[in-house]
Each structure stands twice: as structure tokens, then as C-alpha cells.
Amino acid sequence: MESVRSDQSSKNSSLVLEDTQAMLREYCQGLVPLPARLETWMLSLCSSPVLPEMVHEYGSPLNVLSLQPFQKNLNLLRETAQAFGLDFEVYFARKANKCLTFVEAASQQGCGIDTASTNEIRQSLDLGVPAEKIICTAAVKSEELLHLCINAGITIAIDNTDELLLTERLAREAKRTTKIALRISGFAYEGKKLNSRFGFDIAEVPSVVQRFWSQETETVSTLSITGLHFHLDGYSRHQRIAAIRQLLPYIDDLRSQQHPVVFLDMGGGFPMSYLDSKAAWERFWREHRQALLGNRNPLTWENHGLGLIADEGRLLGKPKCYPYYQSPVQQDWLQDLLQADCEDTTIAKALCRRKLQLRCEPGRSVLDGCGLTAARVEFRKQRSDGSWFIGLSMNRTQCRTNSDDFLVDPLLIPVDKEKTVSETAPAMEGYLVGAYCNESEFLSLRRLQFPQGVSIGDLVVFPNTAGYFMHFLESRSHQFPLARNVFFDPETEQVDLDPIDQEI
Ligand SMILES: *Cc1c(COP(=O)(O)O)cnc(C)c1O
């Protein structure tokens, strides 16, 4: 009886969640909808009075974060690699979200941290992350940054010969043997070279090593090459497989010359999905193309192309947007990569038989499901064509990456749920605009539909913003304060401000 009852209650609660989800989505959707993948905690928070209270207390916009999905994502990656018997380490790329709570949690789970600046390193050390669990992959490394790494004993991913020379001099002066990884790029892929601004070209490796680590130089005793590192643009599994295959012979060579190479670091770029529906994603782009060709009404502000340009009845260019739907993702993607052919076996076995540790530096994908951004509606303004501008207390740097747009439907949370449903406010269609004083200040370029209208004081929620959207481009232009960051525990409803908001 007990199990029947609990089955029943879990069935009921999943029905309740489905209802909540359908209801939440009803208030706002794109002209061609792109329904967000929503975590249970997001659904319960969005239907609770706690969210408006939080925005009232901490200001708009507010970034709300949750730790549980992060811990789960990290675990799933590690379990997947462990199933292959692989020596595997995750270094969380913390530039994807600035909150210190994630750094602390990753470290407590035994993961490392990939850092990109002096402050990111200092904060990580202050939180008690052991130096051997930190890698520095900063794109530009000042003397101050290198000093910090050398003195603390942090592995440095070296990008170029100037950096190598400076690191060698500083390490020699400090009399500290320093671990480095050479960052490599220029892999051959489908008959072409994968060009990058980062790293040494793979073909240069032997000559660089020869030049710096030959008998006459002091580099031999100051810098030890403990790994090779790459981080590729984009999310292609096949490109990463090609890079690993091409690096293994170089690692064998380095080891045969007594270089203590213990790891291969494949960087980040693990794919994730913001949408559940492949069909919705494909339909959006099909309709958007038709709109750009003039065959239907626009889905975007002034028919913005999102990377595509219509030219005499043809479409040029390619989408300048994250692939918000993709498959496989995360641990399934990693599993496919580890099973791919390599030498006479698989990548996993080729690494295992060398006793080579595989490291990775995921940022975005391990933050999947970990955050949302909520902002308050301040005005509605009808335009001469009947559409509306909805003004939010938020600016466009507060939900933005290198993508042209955030291609996920926001949620609208009415201030007064009872009233909106029973009094059926007039339906509205229009665009979300932000607080910067210029004509291009759209929080989303997409034309959105609000079947029950929008009221002042309603909240607009951008779902799943923890990876990059919240912090990567946020600015203090106009002297607006930065958005606050709070962690929400769905069990206890406890709300804690992240300590990063106390840093200057
Ligand atoms: C940005 C970055 C990452 C993280 O990439 P994601 O796409 O967020 O997984 C990892 N390593 C390096 C060197 C990076 O620059």
C-alpha cells in the first residue's frame, strides 16, 4: 500500500509540475515559440511568492542560482569517465559564472578550477582550493599573474614563446620549479587547419621544446612540461577527437625525452541544450528564414537576421547564435567522444594504456539548470503599428553572450495571478526593451506574445542563464549597480547572497 500511495503522490506532483509549466508558459511565448527546458526548482520558485519578495529585497534584475544541478552535472561527467576506468579530472571554467559558491562547491566535490585572471586565482586560493587543483589559462598573462602562479604552485597553460621566456625568467628568479602545460592549436580537420589565436601550432611543438629545453638552457630545471592543453572554439566532438588523436604521438615523444607529461587537457565547449524540442528549434529557423525572405511577418525586431542576410532572394551568412538545441549533450557527448576510434582502439583505452590523465574545463554545460534572471516590468508603451515595448529594470549586458540573441522564451510572472486569469487583460505582442539609452537596447530581439497582457510590476524571467548570460558581458554603464546574485535552496526556501557581491 505504501508504495502505491507514494507512486500516486509522485505522479500527482509531476502532474502539478506539468500544469505549472504549461501555465507559466501561457503568459509569454515567442511569435514562433522556443519553450525553455526548466528545472523543477525554477518551476517551484516561479510559482511561489518568494520570487517577487526576493526581487523586491535585492533589486531588479536579480540572478537566482541553484547549486544542486551543478553538483549533479559534475558528478555525471565524472561517473561517465570512471566507467571507462579513466583517470579523469574536471576543472570548472569559472569565467562562465562569477559566483564564489560554485567555486567552493566544485572544490568540495574534488574538482579543480580553470582560472583566467589574477582575481579569479586569488579568490579561488582564498576559498581554500589547493594550488595543484588550479590551472591558469588566462589569455594574456601579466608579470603579476605569473608571479602569483609561480609562488603558489599553480600550473600555467603557456600560449606563446614570449610567455614562456617570461615564465622561465620569473620561475628561475623565484627558484621555484614551475609546472606548465603547452597550449596547442592548428589541428588538421577535414583537410583544413583549425586556426586559432591561442596556443602554439601543433607542428611547432618539437622545435619549441628543442629550443627551450635543450641541454644548454636553464629551462630544463625551471619549467616542467606536465601536460598538453587545447581548448577549441565551438562544440564539435569530431574536432576534439581529431585533436586528441593528433596530440598523443607528441606526448609519447615528449615522454621519451623525459618530460614528465601526466595529462592531456581537452578544454571546455561541452554542448548543452536550452530547449527540449528539436522540432521547435528547427521550426523557428525555418520560419525565420521565410521572414527574412519576405514570405511571412518578422519574428525579430526589424527582421534582424541573427547572423543571416537576405540578398536577392537568397540567404547569406550563418546563424550567429548558440545552438540552443543540440544532441547529444553533456555526459552522453563525452561518452561518445571516449568511445571514438583512436589508434587500434578507443580514445579511452589509448589514454588508459598510456596512464595519461584526461582533464577537461567545462564552464557553460556544468552550469546547465543552475540559474535564472528575473526583472521587473516598469512600463508598457504601444507603438503606432499596435505592437508594444515592454520596459524592464534591466539592461542588455545582464543577459548576453557573443550570441546575437537569447533564443529561449522568457516567462512572464504576473504580479496578481488571480486578476490576470479572470479578467483576461487585452492580449499584447511586442519587444522587451532595457535601460541603456540607445536605440539598440533590446533585451531580446524576438517578437513576443503575451496572451493575457502585461502589467507593471510583473516579472520577466530569463531561464537557464547561469552559464555566461549573467556575467560575461555585464557592465556598469550609466552607473547602474550590477545585478545581485542569490542562491536559492528549494527545500528550505533559504536565500543567500553570493559572497562575490561583497567584493569590490
Ligand atoms: C572559456 C574556456 C573554457 C570553458 O568553455 P565552455 O564553453 O564554457 O565549456 C575552458 N577552457 C578555456 C581555456 C576557456 O577559455
PDB file of N, CA, C and O and ligand atoms in Angstrom, residues 93 95-96 114 137 183 229 231 235 267-270 361-364 468, ligand 1:
ATOM      1  N   ALA A  93      35.501  25.796 -15.426  1.00  0.00           N
ATOM      2  CA  ALA A  93      35.932  27.081 -16.008  1.00  0.00           C
ATOM      3  C   ALA A  93      35.096  28.194 -15.393  1.00  0.00           C
ATOM      4  O   ALA A  93      33.988  28.479 -15.826  1.00  0.00           O
ATOM      5  N   LYS A  95      35.130  31.362 -15.393  1.00  0.00           N
ATOM      6  CA  LYS A  95      34.785  32.604 -16.074  1.00  0.00           C
ATOM      7  C   LYS A  95      33.339  32.581 -16.575  1.00  0.00           C
ATOM      8  O   LYS A  95      32.755  33.605 -16.856  1.00  0.00           O
ATOM      9  N   ALA A  96      32.736  31.371 -16.665  1.00  0.00           N
ATOM     10  CA  ALA A  96      31.357  31.252 -17.156  1.00  0.00           C
ATOM     11  C   ALA A  96      30.333  31.776 -16.149  1.00  0.00           C
ATOM     12  O   ALA A  96      29.190  32.063 -16.518  1.00  0.00           O
ATOM     13  N   ASP A 114      39.488  26.093 -13.395  1.00  0.00           N
ATOM     14  CA  ASP A 114      40.206  26.730 -14.501  1.00  0.00           C
ATOM     15  C   ASP A 114      40.025  28.234 -14.339  1.00  0.00           C
ATOM     16  O   ASP A 114      38.904  28.723 -14.308  1.00  0.00           O
ATOM     17  N   THR A 137      44.629  29.592 -17.346  1.00  0.00           N
ATOM     18  CA  THR A 137      44.581  29.615 -18.810  1.00  0.00           C
ATOM     19  C   THR A 137      44.340  31.040 -19.328  1.00  0.00           C
ATOM     20  O   THR A 137      43.842  31.212 -20.436  1.00  0.00           O
ATOM     21  N   ARG A 183      49.878  25.068 -24.532  1.00  0.00           N
ATOM     22  CA  ARG A 183      48.590  25.136 -25.212  1.00  0.00           C
ATOM     23  C   ARG A 183      48.826  24.970 -26.711  1.00  0.00           C
ATOM     24  O   ARG A 183      49.684  25.639 -27.287  1.00  0.00           O
ATOM     25  N   HIS A 229      47.652  20.984 -23.639  1.00  0.00           N
ATOM     26  CA  HIS A 229      46.335  21.571 -23.428  1.00  0.00           C
ATOM     27  C   HIS A 229      45.797  22.107 -24.736  1.00  0.00           C
ATOM     28  O   HIS A 229      46.555  22.625 -25.561  1.00  0.00           O
ATOM     29  N   HIS A 231      41.922  24.113 -26.177  1.00  0.00           N
ATOM     30  CA  HIS A 231      40.510  24.482 -25.980  1.00  0.00           C
ATOM     31  C   HIS A 231      40.045  25.014 -27.322  1.00  0.00           C
ATOM     32  O   HIS A 231      40.605  25.988 -27.824  1.00  0.00           O
ATOM     33  N   TYR A 235      31.603  23.470 -30.532  1.00  0.00           N
ATOM     34  CA  TYR A 235      31.170  22.322 -29.718  1.00  0.00           C
ATOM     35  C   TYR A 235      31.348  21.009 -30.456  1.00  0.00           C
ATOM     36  O   TYR A 235      30.696  20.022 -30.139  1.00  0.00           O
ATOM     37  N   GLY A 267      40.136  21.039 -22.591  1.00  0.00           N
ATOM     38  CA  GLY A 267      39.403  22.301 -22.512  1.00  0.00           C
ATOM     39  C   GLY A 267      37.920  22.115 -22.291  1.00  0.00           C
ATOM     40  O   GLY A 267      37.473  21.098 -21.748  1.00  0.00           O
ATOM     41  N   GLY A 268      37.136  23.126 -22.710  1.00  0.00           N
ATOM     42  CA  GLY A 268      35.680  23.077 -22.490  1.00  0.00           C
ATOM     43  C   GLY A 268      34.942  22.959 -23.806  1.00  0.00           C
ATOM     44  O   GLY A 268      35.420  22.328 -24.739  1.00  0.00           O
ATOM     45  N   GLY A 269      33.766  23.589 -23.845  1.00  0.00           N
ATOM     46  CA  GLY A 269      32.950  23.528 -25.050  1.00  0.00           C
ATOM     47  C   GLY A 269      32.073  22.291 -25.100  1.00  0.00           C
ATOM     48  O   GLY A 269      31.616  21.908 -26.174  1.00  0.00           O
ATOM     49  N   PHE A 270      31.816  21.662 -23.943  1.00  0.00           N
ATOM     50  CA  PHE A 270      30.870  20.538 -23.920  1.00  0.00           C
ATOM     51  C   PHE A 270      29.491  21.111 -24.250  1.00  0.00           C
ATOM     52  O   PHE A 270      29.062  22.089 -23.641  1.00  0.00           O
ATOM     53  N   GLU A 361      37.755  21.225 -19.040  1.00  0.00           N
ATOM     54  CA  GLU A 361      37.449  22.506 -18.397  1.00  0.00           C
ATOM     55  C   GLU A 361      36.075  23.011 -18.810  1.00  0.00           C
ATOM     56  O   GLU A 361      35.964  24.059 -19.438  1.00  0.00           O
ATOM     57  N   PRO A 362      35.021  22.280 -18.480  1.00  0.00           N
ATOM     58  CA  PRO A 362      33.703  22.745 -18.892  1.00  0.00           C
ATOM     59  C   PRO A 362      33.257  23.947 -18.050  1.00  0.00           C
ATOM     60  O   PRO A 362      33.540  24.013 -16.858  1.00  0.00           O
ATOM     61  N   GLY A 363      32.576  24.881 -18.695  1.00  0.00           N
ATOM     62  CA  GLY A 363      32.010  26.034 -17.993  1.00  0.00           C
ATOM     63  C   GLY A 363      30.500  26.008 -18.147  1.00  0.00           C
ATOM     64  O   GLY A 363      29.755  25.587 -17.272  1.00  0.00           O
ATOM     65  N   ARG A 364      30.051  26.416 -19.329  1.00  0.00           N
ATOM     66  CA  ARG A 364      28.620  26.541 -19.597  1.00  0.00           C
ATOM     67  C   ARG A 364      27.826  25.277 -19.249  1.00  0.00           C
ATOM     68  O   ARG A 364      26.809  25.333 -18.568  1.00  0.00           O
ATOM     69  N   TYR A 468      27.464  32.009 -18.573  1.00  0.00           N
ATOM     70  CA  TYR A 468      27.809  33.203 -19.375  1.00  0.00           C
ATOM     71  C   TYR A 468      26.779  34.329 -19.393  1.00  0.00           C
ATOM     72  O   TYR A 468      27.154  35.497 -19.348  1.00  0.00           O
TER      73      TYR A 468
HETATM   74  C1  LIG B   1      36.114  29.546 -21.895  1.00  0.00           C
HETATM   75  C2  LIG B   1      37.043  28.427 -21.691  1.00  0.00           C
HETATM   76  C3  LIG B   1      36.565  27.206 -21.203  1.00  0.00           C
HETATM   77  C4  LIG B   1      35.110  26.916 -20.954  1.00  0.00           C
HETATM   78  O1  LIG B   1      34.371  26.757 -22.128  1.00  0.00           O
HETATM   79  P1  LIG B   1      32.822  26.332 -22.075  1.00  0.00           P
HETATM   80  O2  LIG B   1      32.365  26.501 -23.474  1.00  0.00           O
HETATM   81  O3  LIG B   1      32.140  27.234 -21.131  1.00  0.00           O
HETATM   82  O4  LIG B   1      32.776  24.920 -21.620  1.00  0.00           O
HETATM   83  C5  LIG B   1      37.506  26.222 -20.940  1.00  0.00           C
HETATM   84  N1  LIG B   1      38.827  26.410 -21.165  1.00  0.00           N
HETATM   85  C6  LIG B   1      39.311  27.563 -21.672  1.00  0.00           C
HETATM   86  C7  LIG B   1      40.780  27.710 -21.909  1.00  0.00           C
HETATM   87  C8  LIG B   1      38.442  28.616 -21.950  1.00  0.00           C
HETATM   88  O5  LIG B   1      38.926  29.751 -22.459  1.00  0.00           O
END
